[in-house]
PDB file of C-alpha atoms and ligand atoms in Angstrom:
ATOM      1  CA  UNK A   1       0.000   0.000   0.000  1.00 38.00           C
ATOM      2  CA  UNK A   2       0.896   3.711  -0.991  1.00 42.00           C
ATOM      3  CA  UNK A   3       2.467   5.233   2.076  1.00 44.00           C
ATOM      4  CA  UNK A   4       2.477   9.300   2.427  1.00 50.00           C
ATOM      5  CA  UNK A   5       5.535  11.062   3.392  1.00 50.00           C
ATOM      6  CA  UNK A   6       3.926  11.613   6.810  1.00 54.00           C
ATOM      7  CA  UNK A   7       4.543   7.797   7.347  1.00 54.00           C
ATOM      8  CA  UNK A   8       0.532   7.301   7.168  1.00 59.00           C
ATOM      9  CA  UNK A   9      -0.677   4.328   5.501  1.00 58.00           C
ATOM     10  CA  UNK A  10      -4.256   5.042   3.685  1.00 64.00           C
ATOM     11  CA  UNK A  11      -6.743   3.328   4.758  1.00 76.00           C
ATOM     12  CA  UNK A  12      -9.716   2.705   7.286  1.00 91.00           C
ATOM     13  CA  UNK A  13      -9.247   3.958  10.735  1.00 95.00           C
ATOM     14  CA  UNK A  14     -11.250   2.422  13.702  1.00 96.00           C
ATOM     15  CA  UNK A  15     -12.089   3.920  17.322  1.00 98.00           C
ATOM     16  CA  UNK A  16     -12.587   2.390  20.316  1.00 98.00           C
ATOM     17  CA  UNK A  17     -14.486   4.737  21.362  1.00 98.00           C
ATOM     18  CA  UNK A  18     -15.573   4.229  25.265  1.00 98.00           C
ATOM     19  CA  UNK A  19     -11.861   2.911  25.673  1.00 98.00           C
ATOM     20  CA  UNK A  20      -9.673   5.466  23.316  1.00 98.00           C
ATOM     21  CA  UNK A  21      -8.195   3.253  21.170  1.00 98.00           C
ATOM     22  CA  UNK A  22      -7.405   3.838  17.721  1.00 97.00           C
ATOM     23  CA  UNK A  23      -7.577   0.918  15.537  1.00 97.00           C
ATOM     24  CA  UNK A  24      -5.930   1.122  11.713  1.00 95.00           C
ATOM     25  CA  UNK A  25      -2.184   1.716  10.113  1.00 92.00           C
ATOM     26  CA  UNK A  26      -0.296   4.167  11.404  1.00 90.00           C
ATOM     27  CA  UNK A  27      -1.048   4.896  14.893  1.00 95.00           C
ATOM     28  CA  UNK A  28       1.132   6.748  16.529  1.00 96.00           C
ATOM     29  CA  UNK A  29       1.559   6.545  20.877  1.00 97.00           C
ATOM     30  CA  UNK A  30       3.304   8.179  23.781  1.00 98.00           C
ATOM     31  CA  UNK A  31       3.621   7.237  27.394  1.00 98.00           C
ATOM     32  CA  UNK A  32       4.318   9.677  29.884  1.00 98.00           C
ATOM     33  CA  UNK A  33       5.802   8.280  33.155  1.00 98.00           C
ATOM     34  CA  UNK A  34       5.895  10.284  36.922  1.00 98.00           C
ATOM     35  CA  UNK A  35       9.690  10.547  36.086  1.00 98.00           C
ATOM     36  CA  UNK A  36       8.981  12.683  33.574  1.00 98.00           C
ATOM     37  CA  UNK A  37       7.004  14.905  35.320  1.00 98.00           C
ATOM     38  CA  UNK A  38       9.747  16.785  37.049  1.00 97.00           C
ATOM     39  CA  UNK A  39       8.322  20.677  38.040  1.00 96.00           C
ATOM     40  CA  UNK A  40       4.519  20.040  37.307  1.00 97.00           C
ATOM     41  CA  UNK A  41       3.476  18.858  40.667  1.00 97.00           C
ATOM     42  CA  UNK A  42       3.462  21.479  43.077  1.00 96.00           C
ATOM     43  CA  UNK A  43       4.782  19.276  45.818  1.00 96.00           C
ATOM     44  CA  UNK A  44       8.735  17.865  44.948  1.00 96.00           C
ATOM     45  CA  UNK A  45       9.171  15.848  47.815  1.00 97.00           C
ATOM     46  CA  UNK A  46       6.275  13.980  47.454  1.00 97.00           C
ATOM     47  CA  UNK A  47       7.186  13.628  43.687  1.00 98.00           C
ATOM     48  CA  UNK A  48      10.766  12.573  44.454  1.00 98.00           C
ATOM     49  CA  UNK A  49       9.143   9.805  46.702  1.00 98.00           C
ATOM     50  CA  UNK A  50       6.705   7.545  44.385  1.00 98.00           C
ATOM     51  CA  UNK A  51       7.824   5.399  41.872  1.00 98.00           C
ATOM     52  CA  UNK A  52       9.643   7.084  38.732  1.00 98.00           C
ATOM     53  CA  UNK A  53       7.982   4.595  36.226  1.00 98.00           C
ATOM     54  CA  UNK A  54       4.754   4.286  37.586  1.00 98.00           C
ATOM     55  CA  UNK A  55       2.775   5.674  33.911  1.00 98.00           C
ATOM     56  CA  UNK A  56       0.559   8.628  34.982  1.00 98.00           C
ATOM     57  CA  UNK A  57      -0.568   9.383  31.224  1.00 98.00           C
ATOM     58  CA  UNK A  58      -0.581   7.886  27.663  1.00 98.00           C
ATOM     59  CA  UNK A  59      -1.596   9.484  24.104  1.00 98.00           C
ATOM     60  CA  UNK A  60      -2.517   7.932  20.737  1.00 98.00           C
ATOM     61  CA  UNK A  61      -3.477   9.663  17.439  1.00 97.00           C
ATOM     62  CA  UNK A  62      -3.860   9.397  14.019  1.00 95.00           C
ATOM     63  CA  UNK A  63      -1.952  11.999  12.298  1.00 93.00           C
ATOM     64  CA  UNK A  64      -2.472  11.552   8.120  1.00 92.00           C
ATOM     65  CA  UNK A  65      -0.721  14.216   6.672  1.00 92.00           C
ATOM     66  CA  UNK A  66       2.971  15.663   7.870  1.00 90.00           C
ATOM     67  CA  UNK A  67       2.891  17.230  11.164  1.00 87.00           C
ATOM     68  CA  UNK A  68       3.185  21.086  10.363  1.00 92.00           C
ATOM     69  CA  UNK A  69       0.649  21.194   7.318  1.00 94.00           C
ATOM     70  CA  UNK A  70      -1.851  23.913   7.458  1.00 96.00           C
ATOM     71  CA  UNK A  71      -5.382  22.962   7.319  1.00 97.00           C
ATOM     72  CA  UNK A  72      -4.454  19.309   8.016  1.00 96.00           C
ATOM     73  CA  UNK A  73      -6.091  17.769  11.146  1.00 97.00           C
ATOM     74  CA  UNK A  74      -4.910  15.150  13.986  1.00 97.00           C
ATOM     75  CA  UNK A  75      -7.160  13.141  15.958  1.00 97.00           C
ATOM     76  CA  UNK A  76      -6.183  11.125  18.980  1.00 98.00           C
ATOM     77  CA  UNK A  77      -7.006  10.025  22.732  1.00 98.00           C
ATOM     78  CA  UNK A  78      -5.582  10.852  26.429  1.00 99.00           C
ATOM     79  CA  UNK A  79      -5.995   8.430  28.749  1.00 99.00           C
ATOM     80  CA  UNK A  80      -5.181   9.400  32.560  1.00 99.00           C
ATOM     81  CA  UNK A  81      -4.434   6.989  35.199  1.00 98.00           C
ATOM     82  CA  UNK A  82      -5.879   8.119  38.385  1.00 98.00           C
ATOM     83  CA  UNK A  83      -3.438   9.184  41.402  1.00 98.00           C
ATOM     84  CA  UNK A  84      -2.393  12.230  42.601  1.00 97.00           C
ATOM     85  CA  UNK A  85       1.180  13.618  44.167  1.00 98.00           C
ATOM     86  CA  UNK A  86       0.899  15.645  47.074  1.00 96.00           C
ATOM     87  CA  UNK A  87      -2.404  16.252  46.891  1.00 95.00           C
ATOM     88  CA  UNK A  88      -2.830  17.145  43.888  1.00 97.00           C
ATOM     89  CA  UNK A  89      -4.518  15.316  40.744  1.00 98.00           C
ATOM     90  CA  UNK A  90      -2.431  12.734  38.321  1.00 98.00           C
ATOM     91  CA  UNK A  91      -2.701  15.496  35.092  1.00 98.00           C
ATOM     92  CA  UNK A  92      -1.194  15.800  31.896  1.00 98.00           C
ATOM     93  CA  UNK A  93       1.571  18.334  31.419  1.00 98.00           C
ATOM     94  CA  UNK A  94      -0.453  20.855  29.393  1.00 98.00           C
ATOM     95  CA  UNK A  95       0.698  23.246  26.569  1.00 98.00           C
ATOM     96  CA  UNK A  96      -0.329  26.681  24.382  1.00 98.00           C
ATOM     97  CA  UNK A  97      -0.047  25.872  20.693  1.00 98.00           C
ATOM     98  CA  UNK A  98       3.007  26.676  19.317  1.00 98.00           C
ATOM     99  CA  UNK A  99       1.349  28.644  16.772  1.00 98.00           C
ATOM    100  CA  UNK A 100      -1.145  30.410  19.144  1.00 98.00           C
ATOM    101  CA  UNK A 101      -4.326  30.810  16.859  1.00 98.00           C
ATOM    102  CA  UNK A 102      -5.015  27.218  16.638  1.00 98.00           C
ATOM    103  CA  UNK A 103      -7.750  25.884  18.781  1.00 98.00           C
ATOM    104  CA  UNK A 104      -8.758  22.109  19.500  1.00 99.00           C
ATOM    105  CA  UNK A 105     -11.917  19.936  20.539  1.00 99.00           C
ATOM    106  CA  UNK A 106     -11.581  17.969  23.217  1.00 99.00           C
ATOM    107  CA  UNK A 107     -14.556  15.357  24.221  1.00 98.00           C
ATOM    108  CA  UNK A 108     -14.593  12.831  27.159  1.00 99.00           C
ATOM    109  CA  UNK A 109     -15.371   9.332  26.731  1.00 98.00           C
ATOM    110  CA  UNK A 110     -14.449   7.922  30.281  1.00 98.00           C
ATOM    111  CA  UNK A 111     -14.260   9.104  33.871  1.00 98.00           C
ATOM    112  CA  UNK A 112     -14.255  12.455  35.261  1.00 98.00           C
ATOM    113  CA  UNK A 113     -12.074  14.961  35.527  1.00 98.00           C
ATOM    114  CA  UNK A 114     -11.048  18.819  34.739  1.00 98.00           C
ATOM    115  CA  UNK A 115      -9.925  20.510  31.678  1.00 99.00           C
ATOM    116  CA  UNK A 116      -7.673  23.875  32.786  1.00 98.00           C
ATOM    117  CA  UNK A 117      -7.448  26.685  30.420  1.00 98.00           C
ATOM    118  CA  UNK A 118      -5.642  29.861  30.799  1.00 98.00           C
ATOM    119  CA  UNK A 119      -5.195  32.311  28.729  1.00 98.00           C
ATOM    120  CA  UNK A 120      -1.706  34.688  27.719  1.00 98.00           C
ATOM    121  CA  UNK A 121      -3.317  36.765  30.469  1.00 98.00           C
ATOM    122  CA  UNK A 122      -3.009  34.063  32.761  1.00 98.00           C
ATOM    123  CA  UNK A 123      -6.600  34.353  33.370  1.00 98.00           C
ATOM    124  CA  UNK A 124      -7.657  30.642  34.150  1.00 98.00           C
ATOM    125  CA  UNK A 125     -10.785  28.828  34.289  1.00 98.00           C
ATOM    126  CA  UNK A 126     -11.914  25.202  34.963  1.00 98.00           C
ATOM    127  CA  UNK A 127     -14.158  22.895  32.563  1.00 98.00           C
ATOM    128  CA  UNK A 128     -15.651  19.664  34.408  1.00 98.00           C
ATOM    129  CA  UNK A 129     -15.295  16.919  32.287  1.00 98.00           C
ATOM    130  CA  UNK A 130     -17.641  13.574  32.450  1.00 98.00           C
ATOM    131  CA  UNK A 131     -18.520  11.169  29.329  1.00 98.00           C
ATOM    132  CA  UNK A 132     -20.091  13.170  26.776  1.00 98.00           C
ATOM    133  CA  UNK A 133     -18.821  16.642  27.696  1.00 99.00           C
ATOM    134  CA  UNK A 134     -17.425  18.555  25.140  1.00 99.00           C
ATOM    135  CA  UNK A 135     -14.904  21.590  25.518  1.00 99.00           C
ATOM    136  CA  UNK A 136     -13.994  23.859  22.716  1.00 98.00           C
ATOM    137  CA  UNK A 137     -10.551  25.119  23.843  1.00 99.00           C
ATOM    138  CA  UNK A 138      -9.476  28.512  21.870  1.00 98.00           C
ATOM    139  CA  UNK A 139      -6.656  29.675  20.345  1.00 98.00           C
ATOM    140  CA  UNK A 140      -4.507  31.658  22.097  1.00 98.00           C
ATOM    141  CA  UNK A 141      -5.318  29.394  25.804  1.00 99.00           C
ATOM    142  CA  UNK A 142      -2.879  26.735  27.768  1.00 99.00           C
ATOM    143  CA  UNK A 143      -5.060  23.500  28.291  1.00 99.00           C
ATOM    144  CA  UNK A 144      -4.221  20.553  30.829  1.00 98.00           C
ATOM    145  CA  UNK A 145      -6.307  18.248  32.160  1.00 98.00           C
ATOM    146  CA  UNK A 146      -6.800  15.972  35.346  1.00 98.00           C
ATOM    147  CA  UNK A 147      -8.087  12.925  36.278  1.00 98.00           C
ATOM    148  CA  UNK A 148     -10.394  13.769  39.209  1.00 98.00           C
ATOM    149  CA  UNK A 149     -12.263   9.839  39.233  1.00 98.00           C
ATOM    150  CA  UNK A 150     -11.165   6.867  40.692  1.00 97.00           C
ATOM    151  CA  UNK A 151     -10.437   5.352  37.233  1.00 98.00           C
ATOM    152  CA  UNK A 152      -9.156   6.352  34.130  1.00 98.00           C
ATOM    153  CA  UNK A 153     -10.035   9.480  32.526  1.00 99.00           C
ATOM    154  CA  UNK A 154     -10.047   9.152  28.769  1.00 99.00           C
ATOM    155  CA  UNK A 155     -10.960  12.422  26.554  1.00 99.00           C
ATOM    156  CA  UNK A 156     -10.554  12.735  22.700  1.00 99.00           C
ATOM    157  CA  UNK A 157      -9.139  15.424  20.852  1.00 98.00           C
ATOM    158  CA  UNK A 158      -8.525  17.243  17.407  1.00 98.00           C
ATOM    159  CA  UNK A 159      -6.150  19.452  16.474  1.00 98.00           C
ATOM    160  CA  UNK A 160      -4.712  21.286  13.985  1.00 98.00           C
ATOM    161  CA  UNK A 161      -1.561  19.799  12.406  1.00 96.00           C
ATOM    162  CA  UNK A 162       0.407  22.514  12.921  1.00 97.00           C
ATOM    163  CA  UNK A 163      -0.706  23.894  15.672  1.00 98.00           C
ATOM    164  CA  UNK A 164       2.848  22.420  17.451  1.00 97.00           C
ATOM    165  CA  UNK A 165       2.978  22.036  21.298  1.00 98.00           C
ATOM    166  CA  UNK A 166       4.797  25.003  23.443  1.00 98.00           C
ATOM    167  CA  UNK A 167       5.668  23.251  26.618  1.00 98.00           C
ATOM    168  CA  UNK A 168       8.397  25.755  27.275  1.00 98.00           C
ATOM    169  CA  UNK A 169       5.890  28.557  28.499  1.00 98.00           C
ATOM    170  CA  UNK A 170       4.077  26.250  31.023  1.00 97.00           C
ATOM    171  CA  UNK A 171       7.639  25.016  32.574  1.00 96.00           C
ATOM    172  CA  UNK A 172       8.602  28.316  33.427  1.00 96.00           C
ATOM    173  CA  UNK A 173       5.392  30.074  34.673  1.00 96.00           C
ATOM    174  CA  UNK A 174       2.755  27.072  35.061  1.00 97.00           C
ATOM    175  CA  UNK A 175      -0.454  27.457  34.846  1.00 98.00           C
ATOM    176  CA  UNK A 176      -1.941  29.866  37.514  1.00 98.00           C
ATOM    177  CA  UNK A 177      -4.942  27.640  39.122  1.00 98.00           C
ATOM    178  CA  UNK A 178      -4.277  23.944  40.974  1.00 97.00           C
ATOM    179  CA  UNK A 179      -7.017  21.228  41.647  1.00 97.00           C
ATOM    180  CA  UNK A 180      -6.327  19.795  44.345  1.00 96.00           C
ATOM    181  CA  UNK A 181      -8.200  16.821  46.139  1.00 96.00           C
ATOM    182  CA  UNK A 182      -9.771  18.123  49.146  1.00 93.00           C
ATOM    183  CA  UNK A 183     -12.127  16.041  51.360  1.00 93.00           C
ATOM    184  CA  UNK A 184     -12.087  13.416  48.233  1.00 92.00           C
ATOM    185  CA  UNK A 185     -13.483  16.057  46.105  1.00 95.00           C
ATOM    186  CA  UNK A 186     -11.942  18.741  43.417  1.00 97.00           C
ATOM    187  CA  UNK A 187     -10.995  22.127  44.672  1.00 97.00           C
ATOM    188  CA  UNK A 188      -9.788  24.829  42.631  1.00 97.00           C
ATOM    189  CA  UNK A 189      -7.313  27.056  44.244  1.00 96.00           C
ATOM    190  CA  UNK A 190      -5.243  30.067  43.102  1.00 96.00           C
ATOM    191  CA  UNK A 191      -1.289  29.477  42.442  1.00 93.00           C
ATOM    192  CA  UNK A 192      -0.997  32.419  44.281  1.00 91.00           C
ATOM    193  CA  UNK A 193      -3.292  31.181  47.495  1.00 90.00           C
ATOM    194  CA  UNK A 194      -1.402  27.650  47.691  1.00 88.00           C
ATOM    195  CA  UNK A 195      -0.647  26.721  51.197  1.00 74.00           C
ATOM    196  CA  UNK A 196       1.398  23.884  52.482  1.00 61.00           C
ATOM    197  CA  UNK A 197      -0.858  21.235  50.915  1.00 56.00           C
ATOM    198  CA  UNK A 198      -1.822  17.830  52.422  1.00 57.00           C
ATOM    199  CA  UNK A 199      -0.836  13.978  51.763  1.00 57.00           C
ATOM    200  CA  UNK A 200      -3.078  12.087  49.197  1.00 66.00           C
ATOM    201  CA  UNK A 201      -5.512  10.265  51.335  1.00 64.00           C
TER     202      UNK A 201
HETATM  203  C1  M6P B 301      -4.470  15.824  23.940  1.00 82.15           C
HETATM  204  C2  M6P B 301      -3.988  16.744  22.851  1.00 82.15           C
HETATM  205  C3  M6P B 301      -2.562  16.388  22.482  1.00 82.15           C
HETATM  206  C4  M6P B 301      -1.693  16.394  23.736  1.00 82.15           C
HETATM  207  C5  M6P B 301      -2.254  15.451  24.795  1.00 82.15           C
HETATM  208  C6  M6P B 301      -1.482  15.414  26.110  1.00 82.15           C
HETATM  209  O1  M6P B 301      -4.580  14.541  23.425  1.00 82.15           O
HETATM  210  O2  M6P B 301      -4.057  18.070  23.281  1.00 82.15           O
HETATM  211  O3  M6P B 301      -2.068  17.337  21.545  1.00 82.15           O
HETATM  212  O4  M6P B 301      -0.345  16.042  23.413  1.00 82.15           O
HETATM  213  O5  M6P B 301      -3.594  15.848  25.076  1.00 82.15           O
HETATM  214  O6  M6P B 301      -1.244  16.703  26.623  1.00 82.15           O
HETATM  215  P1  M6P B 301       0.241  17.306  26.758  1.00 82.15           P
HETATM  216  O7  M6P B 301       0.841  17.351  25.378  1.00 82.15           O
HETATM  217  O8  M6P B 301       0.038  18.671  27.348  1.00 82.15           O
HETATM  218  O9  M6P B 301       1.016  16.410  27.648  1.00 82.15           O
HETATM  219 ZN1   ZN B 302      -3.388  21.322  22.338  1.00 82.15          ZN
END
């Protein structure tokens, strides 16, 4: 079979929807382990203490035409595992787009859990996320999400090819809202308001 540059074989794709797995040639999948994690959680010497390997979050996606194309689209799941480090929710690392116009859909499939946006402003909001929500995030607007459930949370997305992932941004300054687990339930609290914070329960 014909395969594009992009490394994408054409032909029939296949969801799993409930369960966020893409079925078909192609598929492309990332794993992202505690270890990796280094500066997200608020609390370091919790995160220093659990296990390095323990996998907190895992993408895959179907990406047809070269990453970078305008007006090409990629599809794909998240799937977080639930825990939380110091309190605070297992969550993905978040990003803005590298090129900041581009927006994305996001839709849940499983769990619950929170969808963080903040824009250059560092104005931030929350989104609760539960099978069947759907969040339009804007260009222009960081976006990370957390597993607030007991199991996992699994959301799909689309996004522009090229919209590119800025990472950079987020390591310096964060994001400037937390959810942390409080009495078993999500709270949302101000970077600037954080206390000292307590042990997952
Ligand atoms: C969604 C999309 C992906 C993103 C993934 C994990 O599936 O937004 O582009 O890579 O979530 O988020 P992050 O890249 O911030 O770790
Ligand atoms: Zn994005």
């Amino acid at each position: 079979m014909m395969e594009l540059d992009s490394g994408h074989v054409p032909g029939q794709m296949q969801l799993d929807w409930s369960n966020g797995i893409v079925l078909g040639a192609g598929v492309r999948k990332s794993i992202t382990r505690l270890g990796q994690l280094k500066g997200i959680f608020r609390d370091q010497s919790a995160w220093e203490l659990m296990n390095p390997d323990r996998v907190v979050y895992s993408v895959q996606w179907h990406e047809p035409m070269i990453p970078g194309t305008e007006g090409a689209l990629s599809w794909g799941s998240t799937t977080i595992e639930p825990g939380c480090v110091g309190g605070e929710y297992f969550m993905t690392r978040g990003h803005f787009h590298a090129k900041r116009d581009r927006g994305e859909y996001y839709t849940t499939a499983q769990g619950t859990g929170m969808l963080v946006l903040m824009g250059e402003d560092r104005m931030a909001r929350a989104e609760a996320m539960s099978p069947g929500s759907l969040h339009y995030i804007p260009g222009y607007t960081a976006h990370r999400t957390l597993n607030t459930g007991d199991g996992p949370l699994i959301f799909w997305a689309c996004w522009p090819s090229d919209a590119g992932h800025d990472y950079e941004t987020i390591a310096r300054h964060g994001f400037s809202i937390r959810v942390m687990k409080h009495d078993g339930t999500p709270e949302i609290i101000p970077e600037a308001a954080m206390g000292e914070q307590a042990e997952c329960p």
